[in-house]
Short mmCIF file of C-alpha atoms in Angstrom, two decimals:
data_model
loop_
_atom_site.label_atom_id
_atom_site.label_comp_id
_atom_site.label_asym_id
_atom_site.label_seq_id
_atom_site.Cartn_x
_atom_site.Cartn_y
_atom_site.Cartn_z
CA MET Q 1 -33.79 -10.36 -9.35
CA THR Q 2 -34.58 -8.53 -6.15
CA ILE Q 3 -33.32 -9.46 -2.72
CA ALA Q 4 -36.82 -10.20 -1.47
CA ALA Q 5 -37.57 -12.45 -4.41
CA ASN Q 6 -34.82 -14.91 -3.75
CA PRO Q 7 -33.54 -15.03 -0.19
CA VAL Q 8 -31.79 -18.35 -0.73
CA ALA Q 9 -29.62 -16.99 -3.53
CA ASN Q 10 -28.89 -13.96 -1.41
CA VAL Q 11 -27.76 -16.00 1.59
CA GLY Q 12 -25.66 -18.15 -0.71
CA ARG Q 13 -24.04 -15.14 -2.31
CA ALA Q 14 -23.26 -13.56 1.05
CA THR Q 15 -21.75 -16.81 2.30
CA LEU Q 16 -19.56 -17.18 -0.78
CA GLU Q 17 -18.41 -13.58 -0.49
CA PHE Q 18 -17.59 -14.08 3.17
CA LEU Q 19 -15.57 -17.21 2.42
CA ALA Q 20 -13.76 -15.45 -0.41
CA ASP Q 21 -12.90 -12.63 2.00
CA VAL Q 22 -11.54 -15.06 4.57
CA GLY Q 23 -9.52 -16.74 1.85
CA ARG Q 24 -8.09 -13.42 0.63
CA LEU Q 25 -7.15 -12.49 4.19
CA CYS Q 26 -5.40 -15.83 4.73
CA ILE Q 27 -3.42 -15.45 1.50
CA PHE Q 28 -2.53 -11.91 2.52
CA ALA Q 29 -1.38 -13.12 5.96
CA ALA Q 30 0.76 -15.84 4.38
CA GLN Q 31 2.34 -13.36 1.95
CA SER Q 32 3.04 -10.96 4.82
CA LEU Q 33 4.72 -13.66 6.91
CA LEU Q 34 6.77 -14.78 3.93
CA ALA Q 35 7.86 -11.18 3.35
CA VAL Q 36 9.01 -10.88 6.97
CA PHE Q 37 11.50 -13.71 6.45
CA THR Q 38 12.75 -13.04 2.90
CA PRO Q 39 15.37 -10.42 2.02
CA PRO Q 40 15.84 -7.62 1.22
CA PHE Q 41 14.99 -6.26 4.66
CA TYR Q 42 14.24 -2.58 5.06
CA PHE Q 43 15.68 -1.79 8.47
CA ALA Q 44 15.01 1.95 8.29
CA ASN Q 45 11.32 1.25 7.73
CA LEU Q 46 11.32 -1.26 10.58
CA GLY Q 47 12.92 1.30 12.89
CA ARG Q 48 10.30 3.90 12.00
CA GLN Q 49 7.50 1.44 12.69
CA LEU Q 50 9.03 0.26 15.98
CA LEU Q 51 9.05 3.87 17.08
CA SER Q 52 5.55 4.68 15.93
CA VAL Q 53 3.92 1.45 17.18
CA GLY Q 54 5.94 1.13 20.37
CA PHE Q 55 7.19 4.40 21.73
CA TYR Q 56 4.29 6.58 20.66
CA SER Q 57 1.74 4.13 22.07
CA LEU Q 58 3.26 4.33 25.55
CA PRO Q 59 1.09 7.22 26.84
CA VAL Q 60 -2.14 5.57 25.68
CA VAL Q 61 -1.22 2.17 27.08
CA GLY Q 62 0.14 3.61 30.33
CA LEU Q 63 -2.93 5.73 31.06
CA THR Q 64 -5.46 3.00 30.31
CA ALA Q 65 -3.47 0.51 32.40
CA LEU Q 66 -3.31 2.93 35.32
CA PHE Q 67 -7.07 3.52 35.41
CA THR Q 68 -7.89 -0.13 34.75
CA GLY Q 69 -5.68 -1.27 37.63
CA ALA Q 70 -7.23 1.28 39.97
CA VAL Q 71 -10.83 0.47 39.11
CA LEU Q 72 -10.09 -3.24 39.29
CA ALA Q 73 -8.74 -2.87 42.84
CA GLN Q 74 -11.81 -0.84 43.81
CA GLN Q 75 -14.31 -3.39 42.46
CA ILE Q 76 -12.49 -6.42 43.79
CA TYR Q 77 -12.30 -4.75 47.19
CA ILE Q 78 -16.09 -4.41 47.18
CA GLY Q 79 -16.59 -7.95 45.93
CA THR Q 80 -14.18 -9.67 48.30
CA GLY Q 81 -15.48 -7.52 51.18
CA ARG Q 82 -18.75 -9.43 51.01
CA PHE Q 83 -17.03 -12.52 52.38
CA ASN Q 84 -14.24 -10.83 54.32
CA ALA Q 85 -11.51 -11.72 51.83
CA GLU Q 86 -10.12 -8.20 51.26
CA ALA Q 87 -6.60 -9.58 51.73
CA THR Q 88 -6.83 -11.27 48.33
CA VAL Q 89 -7.26 -7.96 46.42
CA PRO Q 90 -3.57 -7.62 45.37
CA THR Q 91 -3.44 -11.21 44.14
CA ILE Q 92 -6.60 -10.94 42.08
CA VAL Q 93 -5.62 -7.56 40.63
CA VAL Q 94 -2.26 -8.75 39.38
CA PHE Q 95 -3.79 -12.00 38.12
CA GLY Q 96 -6.51 -10.19 36.19
CA ILE Q 97 -4.14 -7.64 34.72
CA THR Q 98 -1.34 -9.94 33.60
CA ARG Q 99 -3.54 -12.68 32.19
CA GLU Q 100 -6.42 -10.73 30.67
CA LEU Q 101 -6.89 -7.03 31.00
CA GLY Q 102 -3.31 -5.99 30.34
CA PRO Q 103 -3.00 -7.65 26.93
CA VAL Q 104 -6.61 -7.12 25.84
CA ILE Q 105 -7.06 -3.48 26.80
CA ALA Q 106 -3.60 -2.43 25.64
CA SER Q 107 -4.16 -4.20 22.31
CA LEU Q 108 -7.56 -2.63 21.80
CA MET Q 109 -6.12 0.81 22.45
CA VAL Q 110 -3.19 0.18 20.12
CA ALA Q 111 -5.62 -1.19 17.53
CA GLY Q 112 -7.41 2.16 17.60
CA ARG Q 113 -4.18 4.05 17.11
CA VAL Q 114 -2.05 1.83 14.94
CA ALA Q 115 -4.44 -0.19 12.78
CA ALA Q 116 -6.20 3.05 11.85
CA ALA Q 117 -2.94 4.81 11.01
CA MET Q 118 -1.68 1.90 8.92
CA ALA Q 119 -4.95 1.57 7.01
CA ALA Q 120 -5.10 5.30 6.33
CA GLU Q 121 -1.49 5.51 5.18
CA LEU Q 122 -1.49 2.42 2.99
CA GLY Q 123 -4.98 3.27 1.73
CA THR Q 124 -3.83 6.70 0.61
CA MET Q 125 -0.77 5.15 -0.99
CA ARG Q 126 -3.04 2.74 -2.83
CA VAL Q 127 -5.47 5.32 -4.19
CA THR Q 128 -2.66 7.69 -5.24
CA GLU Q 129 -0.93 4.79 -7.05
CA GLN Q 130 2.11 4.94 -4.76
CA ILE Q 131 1.90 1.18 -4.17
CA ASP Q 132 1.83 0.58 -7.94
CA ALA Q 133 4.78 2.95 -8.22
CA LEU Q 134 6.71 0.87 -5.69
CA THR Q 135 6.11 -2.24 -7.77
CA THR Q 136 7.24 -0.56 -10.97
CA LEU Q 137 10.43 0.51 -9.16
CA ALA Q 138 11.13 -3.22 -8.71
CA THR Q 139 10.37 -3.10 -4.99
CA ASN Q 140 8.03 -5.65 -3.46
CA PRO Q 141 5.41 -3.72 -1.46
CA PHE Q 142 4.97 -6.64 0.92
CA ARG Q 143 8.62 -6.49 1.90
CA TYR Q 144 8.89 -2.71 1.85
CA LEU Q 145 5.60 -1.70 3.47
CA ILE Q 146 3.94 -4.63 5.17
CA ALA Q 147 6.74 -6.75 6.63
CA PRO Q 148 8.15 -3.86 8.74
CA ARG Q 149 4.69 -3.04 10.09
CA VAL Q 150 3.76 -6.62 10.94
CA LEU Q 151 7.13 -7.31 12.52
CA ALA Q 152 7.14 -4.06 14.51
CA ALA Q 153 3.65 -4.61 15.93
CA THR Q 154 4.34 -8.26 16.81
CA LEU Q 155 7.55 -7.30 18.62
CA MET Q 156 6.33 -4.15 20.33
CA LEU Q 157 2.99 -5.29 21.73
CA PRO Q 158 4.52 -7.68 24.31
CA ILE Q 159 6.85 -4.91 25.48
CA LEU Q 160 3.97 -2.44 25.70
CA VAL Q 161 1.88 -4.97 27.61
CA LEU Q 162 4.71 -5.70 30.04
CA ILE Q 163 4.97 -2.00 30.79
CA GLY Q 164 1.18 -1.81 30.98
CA ASP Q 165 1.13 -4.72 33.46
CA ILE Q 166 3.53 -2.90 35.76
CA ILE Q 167 1.62 0.38 35.53
CA GLY Q 168 -1.70 -1.45 36.01
CA VAL Q 169 -0.49 -3.11 39.20
CA MET Q 170 0.77 0.28 40.29
CA GLY Q 171 -2.69 1.74 39.63
CA GLY Q 172 -4.23 -0.85 41.93
CA TRP Q 173 -1.59 -0.28 44.56
CA LEU Q 174 -2.06 3.49 44.35
CA LEU Q 175 -5.78 3.22 44.95
CA ALA Q 176 -5.43 0.55 47.67
CA THR Q 177 -2.89 2.52 49.67
CA THR Q 178 -4.44 5.97 49.30
CA VAL Q 179 -8.18 5.31 49.32
CA LEU Q 180 -8.57 1.88 50.88
CA ASP Q 181 -6.08 1.94 53.79
CA TYR Q 182 -3.93 -0.98 52.62
CA ASN Q 183 -0.39 -1.19 53.90
CA SER Q 184 2.01 -0.40 51.06
CA ILE Q 185 4.60 -3.10 51.70
CA GLY Q 186 1.98 -5.68 52.53
CA TYR Q 187 0.10 -4.97 49.30
CA LEU Q 188 3.19 -5.36 47.13
CA GLN Q 189 4.26 -8.45 49.06
CA ARG Q 190 0.87 -10.01 48.44
CA THR Q 191 1.09 -9.07 44.77
CA VAL Q 192 4.26 -11.06 44.14
CA ASP Q 193 3.63 -13.89 46.64
CA PHE Q 194 1.10 -15.77 44.54
CA LEU Q 195 2.15 -14.53 41.11
CA GLU Q 196 3.52 -17.16 38.75
CA THR Q 197 5.82 -16.48 35.85
CA TRP Q 198 3.34 -18.14 33.51
CA ASP Q 199 0.67 -15.55 34.41
CA VAL Q 200 2.87 -12.86 32.88
CA ILE Q 201 4.30 -14.91 30.02
CA SER Q 202 0.91 -16.13 28.79
CA GLY Q 203 -0.25 -12.51 28.63
CA LEU Q 204 2.82 -11.51 26.65
CA ILE Q 205 2.33 -14.35 24.18
CA LYS Q 206 -1.22 -13.17 23.65
CA ALA Q 207 0.08 -9.65 23.14
CA GLY Q 208 2.36 -10.86 20.34
CA VAL Q 209 -0.57 -12.50 18.58
CA PHE Q 210 -2.70 -9.38 19.03
CA GLY Q 211 0.11 -7.24 17.64
CA PHE Q 212 0.20 -9.41 14.54
CA ILE Q 213 -3.58 -9.10 14.17
CA ILE Q 214 -3.46 -5.29 14.52
CA ALA Q 215 -0.82 -4.82 11.82
CA LEU Q 216 -2.36 -7.45 9.57
CA MET Q 217 -5.81 -5.86 9.60
CA GLY Q 218 -4.45 -2.34 9.24
CA CYS Q 219 -2.30 -3.37 6.26
CA TYR Q 220 -4.92 -5.63 4.68
CA GLN Q 221 -7.66 -3.00 4.73
CA GLY Q 222 -5.36 -0.22 3.58
CA PHE Q 223 -3.66 -2.27 0.89
CA ASN Q 224 -6.99 -3.31 -0.63
CA SER Q 225 -8.79 0.01 -0.34
CA SER Q 226 -10.31 1.67 -3.38
CA GLY Q 227 -12.54 4.57 -4.23
CA GLY Q 228 -10.77 7.73 -3.12
CA ALA Q 229 -11.14 9.51 0.21
CA GLN Q 230 -14.33 7.66 1.05
CA GLY Q 231 -12.64 4.33 0.41
CA VAL Q 232 -9.73 5.22 2.67
CA GLY Q 233 -12.17 6.23 5.40
CA ARG Q 234 -13.98 2.93 5.04
CA ALA Q 235 -10.69 1.03 5.16
CA THR Q 236 -9.71 2.81 8.36
CA THR Q 237 -13.01 2.01 10.08
CA ASN Q 238 -12.91 -1.59 8.91
CA ALA Q 239 -9.34 -1.98 10.11
CA VAL Q 240 -10.14 -0.88 13.67
CA VAL Q 241 -13.40 -2.81 13.90
CA SER Q 242 -12.06 -6.04 12.43
CA ALA Q 243 -8.84 -5.87 14.46
CA SER Q 244 -10.81 -5.34 17.68
CA ILE Q 245 -13.20 -8.20 17.02
CA LEU Q 246 -10.39 -10.54 15.98
CA ILE Q 247 -8.42 -9.62 19.12
CA LEU Q 248 -11.33 -10.53 21.38
CA ALA Q 249 -12.08 -13.72 19.45
CA ALA Q 250 -8.42 -14.75 19.39
CA ASN Q 251 -8.20 -14.00 23.11
CA TYR Q 252 -10.97 -16.44 23.84
CA ILE Q 253 -9.56 -19.10 21.55
CA ILE Q 254 -6.01 -18.82 22.86
CA THR Q 255 -7.16 -18.82 26.47
CA SER Q 256 -9.43 -21.79 26.08
CA ILE Q 257 -6.95 -23.86 24.12
CA ALA Q 258 -3.57 -23.07 25.58
CA PHE Q 259 -3.89 -21.21 28.85
CA THR Q 260 -6.38 -23.21 30.88
CA ASP Q 261 -3.89 -24.24 33.55
CA MET I 1 11.60 -3.18 -38.74
CA GLY I 2 12.70 -6.34 -36.92
CA THR I 3 11.34 -7.62 -33.64
CA PRO I 4 9.11 -5.17 -31.79
CA LYS I 5 10.40 -3.99 -28.43
CA LEU I 6 6.98 -4.51 -26.99
CA SER I 7 3.97 -6.19 -28.46
CA LEU I 8 0.49 -6.89 -27.21
CA GLU I 9 -1.41 -9.71 -28.87
CA GLY I 10 -5.14 -9.98 -28.31
CA VAL I 11 -4.99 -8.75 -24.72
CA ARG I 12 -8.36 -9.02 -23.01
CA LYS I 13 -9.43 -7.91 -19.57
CA ARG I 14 -12.80 -7.60 -17.96
CA PHE I 15 -13.86 -6.53 -14.51
CA GLY I 16 -17.04 -8.36 -13.57
CA SER I 17 -19.31 -8.09 -16.57
CA LYS I 18 -17.60 -4.94 -17.90
CA VAL I 19 -15.24 -5.68 -20.78
CA VAL I 20 -12.41 -3.15 -20.68
CA LEU I 21 -9.86 -4.56 -23.09
CA ASP I 22 -11.35 -6.61 -25.90
CA GLY I 23 -8.36 -7.93 -27.78
CA VAL I 24 -5.77 -5.16 -27.92
CA ASP I 25 -3.07 -5.59 -30.57
CA LEU I 26 -0.19 -3.14 -30.47
CA GLU I 27 3.43 -3.16 -31.50
CA VAL I 28 6.08 -0.72 -30.36
CA TYR I 29 9.44 -0.85 -32.11
CA PRO I 30 12.81 -0.11 -30.48
CA GLY I 31 13.48 3.60 -30.08
CA GLU I 32 10.01 4.51 -31.21
CA SER I 33 7.57 6.76 -29.38
CA VAL I 34 4.01 5.51 -29.60
CA VAL I 35 1.03 7.38 -28.24
CA VAL I 36 -2.23 5.62 -27.56
CA MET I 37 -5.09 8.03 -27.34
CA GLY I 38 -8.62 7.44 -26.28
CA GLY I 39 -11.37 8.95 -24.17
CA SER I 40 -11.53 8.76 -20.42
CA GLY I 41 -12.49 5.32 -19.21
CA THR I 42 -11.53 3.45 -22.36
CA GLY I 43 -9.02 1.26 -20.55
CA LYS I 44 -5.80 3.03 -21.48
CA SER I 45 -4.41 2.77 -17.95
CA VAL I 46 -5.52 -0.84 -17.67
CA MET I 47 -3.51 -1.60 -20.80
CA LEU I 48 -0.31 -0.18 -19.28
CA LYS I 49 -0.96 -1.95 -16.00
CA CYS I 50 -1.36 -5.26 -17.82
CA VAL I 51 2.07 -4.83 -19.38
CA LEU I 52 3.63 -3.94 -16.02
CA GLY I 53 1.96 -6.91 -14.34
CA LEU I 54 -0.02 -4.75 -11.92
CA ILE I 55 -3.13 -6.30 -13.46
CA GLN I 56 -3.26 -9.81 -14.92
CA PRO I 57 -4.96 -9.90 -18.34
CA ASP I 58 -7.60 -12.59 -18.82
CA SER I 59 -6.14 -13.72 -22.11
CA GLY I 60 -3.71 -12.66 -24.81
CA ARG I 61 0.08 -12.34 -24.78
CA ILE I 62 2.48 -9.55 -23.97
CA LEU I 63 5.97 -9.84 -25.43
CA LEU I 64 9.11 -7.89 -24.63
CA ASP I 65 11.86 -8.35 -27.22
CA GLY I 66 9.91 -11.36 -28.43
CA ARG I 67 9.81 -13.01 -24.99
CA ASP I 68 6.46 -13.75 -23.38
CA ILE I 69 6.24 -11.77 -20.14
CA THR I 70 2.50 -12.04 -19.58
CA HIS I 71 2.62 -14.27 -16.52
CA LEU I 72 6.00 -13.47 -14.96
CA ARG I 73 5.78 -13.19 -11.21
CA GLY I 74 7.96 -12.66 -8.13
CA ARG I 75 11.68 -12.16 -8.65
CA GLU I 76 11.45 -12.61 -12.41
CA ARG I 77 8.87 -9.82 -12.59
CA GLU I 78 11.10 -7.62 -10.40
CA GLN I 79 14.06 -8.22 -12.70
CA LEU I 80 11.91 -7.35 -15.67
CA LEU I 81 10.52 -4.18 -14.14
CA ARG I 82 14.03 -2.81 -13.74
CA ARG I 83 14.01 -2.32 -17.50
CA PHE I 84 10.86 -0.21 -17.31
CA GLY I 85 10.18 3.33 -16.20
CA MET I 86 6.72 4.61 -15.47
CA LEU I 87 5.38 8.12 -15.05
CA PHE I 88 2.08 7.92 -13.19
CA GLN I 89 -0.78 10.27 -13.94
CA GLY I 90 -0.86 11.81 -10.46
CA GLY I 91 2.92 11.55 -10.08
CA ALA I 92 2.54 8.91 -7.35
CA LEU I 93 5.52 10.35 -5.50
CA PHE I 94 6.16 8.83 -2.08
CA ASP I 95 5.07 11.62 0.22
CA SER I 96 6.93 10.20 3.19
CA LEU I 97 10.26 10.61 1.39
CA ARG I 98 12.15 13.71 0.32
CA VAL I 99 12.39 14.53 -3.37
CA TRP I 100 15.94 13.20 -3.80
CA ARG I 101 14.97 9.90 -2.14
CA ASN I 102 12.02 9.66 -4.51
CA VAL I 103 14.22 10.23 -7.54
CA SER I 104 16.87 7.75 -6.44
CA PHE I 105 14.40 5.19 -5.08
CA GLY I 106 14.97 2.66 -7.85
CA LEU I 107 18.72 3.09 -7.59
CA MET I 108 18.84 2.60 -3.82
CA SER I 109 16.11 0.05 -3.36
CA ALA I 110 16.52 -2.19 -6.38
CA GLN I 111 20.09 -1.53 -7.42
CA ARG I 112 21.43 -1.16 -3.86
CA MET I 113 23.35 2.03 -4.63
CA SER I 114 24.92 3.75 -1.62
CA LYS I 115 23.18 6.76 -0.13
CA ARG I 116 25.93 9.18 -1.13
CA ASP I 117 26.10 8.01 -4.75
CA ALA I 118 22.34 7.93 -5.01
CA ARG I 119 22.08 11.49 -3.76
CA ALA I 120 24.66 12.71 -6.28
CA ARG I 121 22.80 10.89 -9.06
CA ALA I 122 19.51 12.39 -7.90
CA VAL I 123 20.96 15.90 -8.20
CA ASP I 124 22.18 15.13 -11.76
CA ILE I 125 18.81 13.77 -12.79
CA LEU I 126 16.90 16.64 -11.22
CA ALA I 127 19.08 18.99 -13.27
CA LYS I 128 18.03 17.11 -16.41
CA VAL I 129 14.40 17.95 -15.73
CA GLY I 130 15.26 21.55 -14.95
CA LEU I 131 15.23 21.42 -11.15
CA GLY I 132 17.97 22.74 -8.87
CA PRO I 133 19.71 20.70 -6.18
CA ASP I 134 17.83 22.56 -3.42
CA VAL I 135 14.57 20.96 -4.60
CA GLY I 136 15.99 17.59 -3.55
CA ASP I 137 15.51 18.34 0.13
CA LEU I 138 11.85 19.28 -0.18
CA ARG I 139 8.89 16.99 0.42
CA PRO I 140 6.65 16.20 -2.58
CA ALA I 141 3.70 17.93 -0.86
CA GLU I 142 5.64 21.22 -0.93
CA LEU I 143 5.83 21.19 -4.75
CA SER I 144 3.33 22.53 -7.28
CA GLY I 145 1.65 20.13 -9.71
CA GLY I 146 4.06 20.89 -12.53
CA MET I 147 7.08 20.46 -10.29
CA GLN I 148 5.72 17.16 -9.00
CA LYS I 149 5.39 15.98 -12.61
CA ARG I 150 9.01 16.89 -13.23
CA VAL I 151 10.14 14.98 -10.17
CA ALA I 152 8.02 12.02 -11.22
CA LEU I 153 9.63 12.19 -14.66
CA ALA I 154 13.06 12.30 -13.01
CA ARG I 155 12.17 9.20 -11.00
CA ALA I 156 10.93 7.39 -14.11
CA ILE I 157 14.20 7.95 -16.00
CA ALA I 158 16.60 7.58 -13.04
CA THR I 159 17.45 3.94 -13.63
CA ASN I 160 18.08 4.44 -17.39
CA PRO I 161 15.15 2.24 -18.40
CA GLU I 162 14.90 0.75 -21.88
CA ILE I 163 11.21 1.42 -22.12
CA ILE I 164 9.22 4.19 -20.48
CA PHE I 165 5.47 4.52 -20.00
CA PHE I 166 3.80 7.88 -19.62
CA ASP I 167 0.29 7.89 -18.20
CA GLU I 168 -1.41 11.19 -19.10
CA PRO I 169 1.82 13.19 -18.67
CA THR I 170 0.16 16.55 -19.23
CA ALA I 171 -3.10 15.98 -17.34
CA GLY I 172 -3.94 18.80 -14.97
CA LEU I 173 -1.16 21.13 -16.15
CA ASP I 174 -1.49 24.55 -17.72
CA PRO I 175 -0.63 24.67 -21.46
CA ILE I 176 2.83 26.12 -20.88
CA MET I 177 3.83 23.62 -18.23
CA ALA I 178 2.31 20.87 -20.40
CA ASP I 179 4.60 21.92 -23.23
CA VAL I 180 7.59 21.99 -20.91
CA ILE I 181 6.82 18.41 -19.85
CA ASN I 182 6.33 17.36 -23.50
CA LYS I 183 9.71 18.80 -24.39
CA LEU I 184 11.38 17.13 -21.43
CA ILE I 185 9.84 13.79 -22.36
CA ILE I 186 11.10 14.06 -25.94
CA GLU I 187 14.60 15.10 -24.86
CA ARG I 188 15.01 12.53 -22.09
CA VAL I 189 13.66 9.66 -24.17
CA ARG I 190 16.02 10.58 -27.02
CA ASP I 191 18.90 10.87 -24.53
CA LEU I 192 18.34 7.40 -23.18
CA GLY I 193 17.60 5.93 -26.58
CA ALA I 194 14.56 4.48 -24.87
CA THR I 195 11.30 3.24 -26.30
CA ALA I 196 8.28 5.21 -25.15
CA LEU I 197 4.62 4.39 -24.83
CA THR I 198 2.35 7.24 -23.82
CA ILE I 199 -1.35 7.23 -23.15
CA THR I 200 -3.14 10.54 -23.30
CA HIS I 201 -6.25 12.33 -24.43
CA ASP I 202 -4.32 15.56 -24.95
CA MET I 203 -4.04 15.90 -28.75
CA ALA I 204 -1.44 18.68 -28.62
CA SER I 205 0.75 16.48 -26.47
CA ALA I 206 0.19 13.44 -28.69
CA ARG I 207 1.20 15.32 -31.85
CA LYS I 208 4.34 16.55 -30.16
CA ILE I 209 5.56 13.34 -28.55
CA ALA I 210 4.49 10.66 -30.99
CA ASP I 211 6.18 8.94 -33.91
CA ARG I 212 3.10 6.78 -34.24
CA ILE I 213 -0.39 7.13 -32.84
CA GLY I 214 -2.96 4.49 -32.02
CA MET I 215 -6.55 5.05 -31.08
CA LEU I 216 -8.10 2.89 -28.37
CA HIS I 217 -11.86 2.60 -28.46
CA ALA I 218 -14.18 0.01 -26.97
CA GLY I 219 -11.26 -2.12 -25.85
CA LYS I 220 -9.55 -2.32 -29.24
CA ILE I 221 -6.95 -0.36 -31.17
CA ILE I 222 -9.23 0.81 -33.98
CA TRP I 223 -6.68 2.85 -35.89
CA ALA I 224 -2.89 3.18 -35.87
CA GLY I 225 -0.55 5.12 -38.08
CA PRO I 226 2.25 7.68 -38.28
CA VAL I 227 1.53 10.97 -36.57
CA ALA I 228 1.56 12.79 -39.92
CA GLU I 229 -1.42 10.75 -41.12
CA ILE I 230 -3.64 11.42 -38.16
CA ASP I 231 -5.45 14.27 -39.94
CA ARG I 232 -6.34 12.12 -42.91
CA SER I 233 -7.12 8.86 -41.19
CA GLY I 234 -10.54 8.63 -42.80
CA ASN I 235 -11.71 7.02 -39.57
CA PRO I 236 -14.81 8.72 -38.13
CA TYR I 237 -13.85 7.84 -34.55
CA VAL I 238 -10.38 9.34 -34.93
CA GLU I 239 -11.84 12.40 -36.67
CA GLN I 240 -14.27 12.99 -33.86
CA PHE I 241 -11.58 12.58 -31.23
CA ILE I 242 -8.91 14.83 -32.71
CA HIS I 243 -11.40 17.58 -33.35
CA GLY I 244 -13.00 17.14 -29.95
CA ARG I 245 -16.58 17.01 -31.21
CA ALA I 246 -19.42 16.02 -28.94
CA GLU I 247 -21.35 14.59 -31.91
CA GLY I 248 -20.10 11.49 -33.63
CA PRO I 249 -19.84 7.73 -33.36
CA ILE I 250 -18.18 7.86 -29.92
CA THR I 251 -20.50 8.11 -26.95
CA MET I 252 -18.95 8.72 -23.59
CA ALA I 253 -18.85 5.94 -21.03
CA VAL I 254 -20.39 6.92 -17.73
CA ARG I 255 -18.71 4.40 -15.49
CA ARG I 256 -14.99 4.29 -14.96
CA GLN I 257 -13.04 1.07 -15.01
#
């Protein structure tokens, strides 16, 4: 039966496959969460992941935050200038960074680094039978490989985003004081005057969720990869793409459900 | 001969429409070394993975010491796997860990042995496969294929398993290194008093290692007997295989499982 001959069957098959995929991912997520909370815990593995997800992502997150903050200040200056409200630039910059751009851009950058690395490493371990070898050595691969990665990413993303927030605000301040003739103290004063704790906290909560998504997609794609080098390459691409899309979708859902005030 | 150490009863497994195992029956007795031979893509690896629980068979039973282990999961499966050792075809060494950590992985991870004890044990076990203590500090990627096989063998025997699986132990090795590995397998298995199940298509290796040989073809064990009888099996499939003839009843599968 060709595809053209029976479009209905084809749509049905694609739908079923999609639902099966979603189901597999949900089971995988549940198993990962369970593994995070059941001993034995592999603290050395967790430490390695904390370092690789957190510390080594600092340059990427810092640089993107710096440029994002600067360009945000520039654009908002132009926009607010149209109705003589340039004084609101610091407030809008910090609001935009803490609530949206900080968590989203940092997470997308980390997704590119970390989800890809996790998918490639676990994918290679899968195709070289190292994951099977773990199992035969009476070690649960979810606890040994996946729990440390998921936990590390969920813990480190909020910290990275907090640092990114600070650097982003600094980027805006740097541009405002050097290019746009803002007064340094006045700019910083304005930044904190209208900032609420919740602006920062809501962004950090998002970051935690995004961190979970990044590790989950990296591990899921890598763990289920097959077909040699090509399969590992496919897993890596899928991990980054699916993590990025899920981050943006989750961002919208979280914002519209929980952070509308 | 009493209760078999391991027995497979009518084990079936298919992937999609492709039937890989079509009712495999096999018995391995305590202390015995059984070799299952068969062409590439005949489901030899799938058979081992079914026993280890890495793949769930569709039907049939797998018994260890007479106890049904087919559907054990979770902690029970982990407990069970401690009694097994497995040498993977490609070695499957953890390339993020040094050789001594690979060898002592089962001891440290599953048996919670201290780092110092585990390291000392690793050196002992490496010596048993003919490797010096200095090898322990290397990474698997720094070793040649034959050396990796030795380390993988060391890892498989480190926890003193009761039953050891060897998946194509001599694949990809030169004839001399292959013989070294064969000899090591025989010695170590005898040492441990373990039961061994090997899958291979290397006839020289099979003759050397085996007490009994079985031939897997089209998802079934089509012939089994003592190694001495392999040359007069009277089975055309076995004849073709041991003489490595292109012509005969066996046609090669194109797709892998």
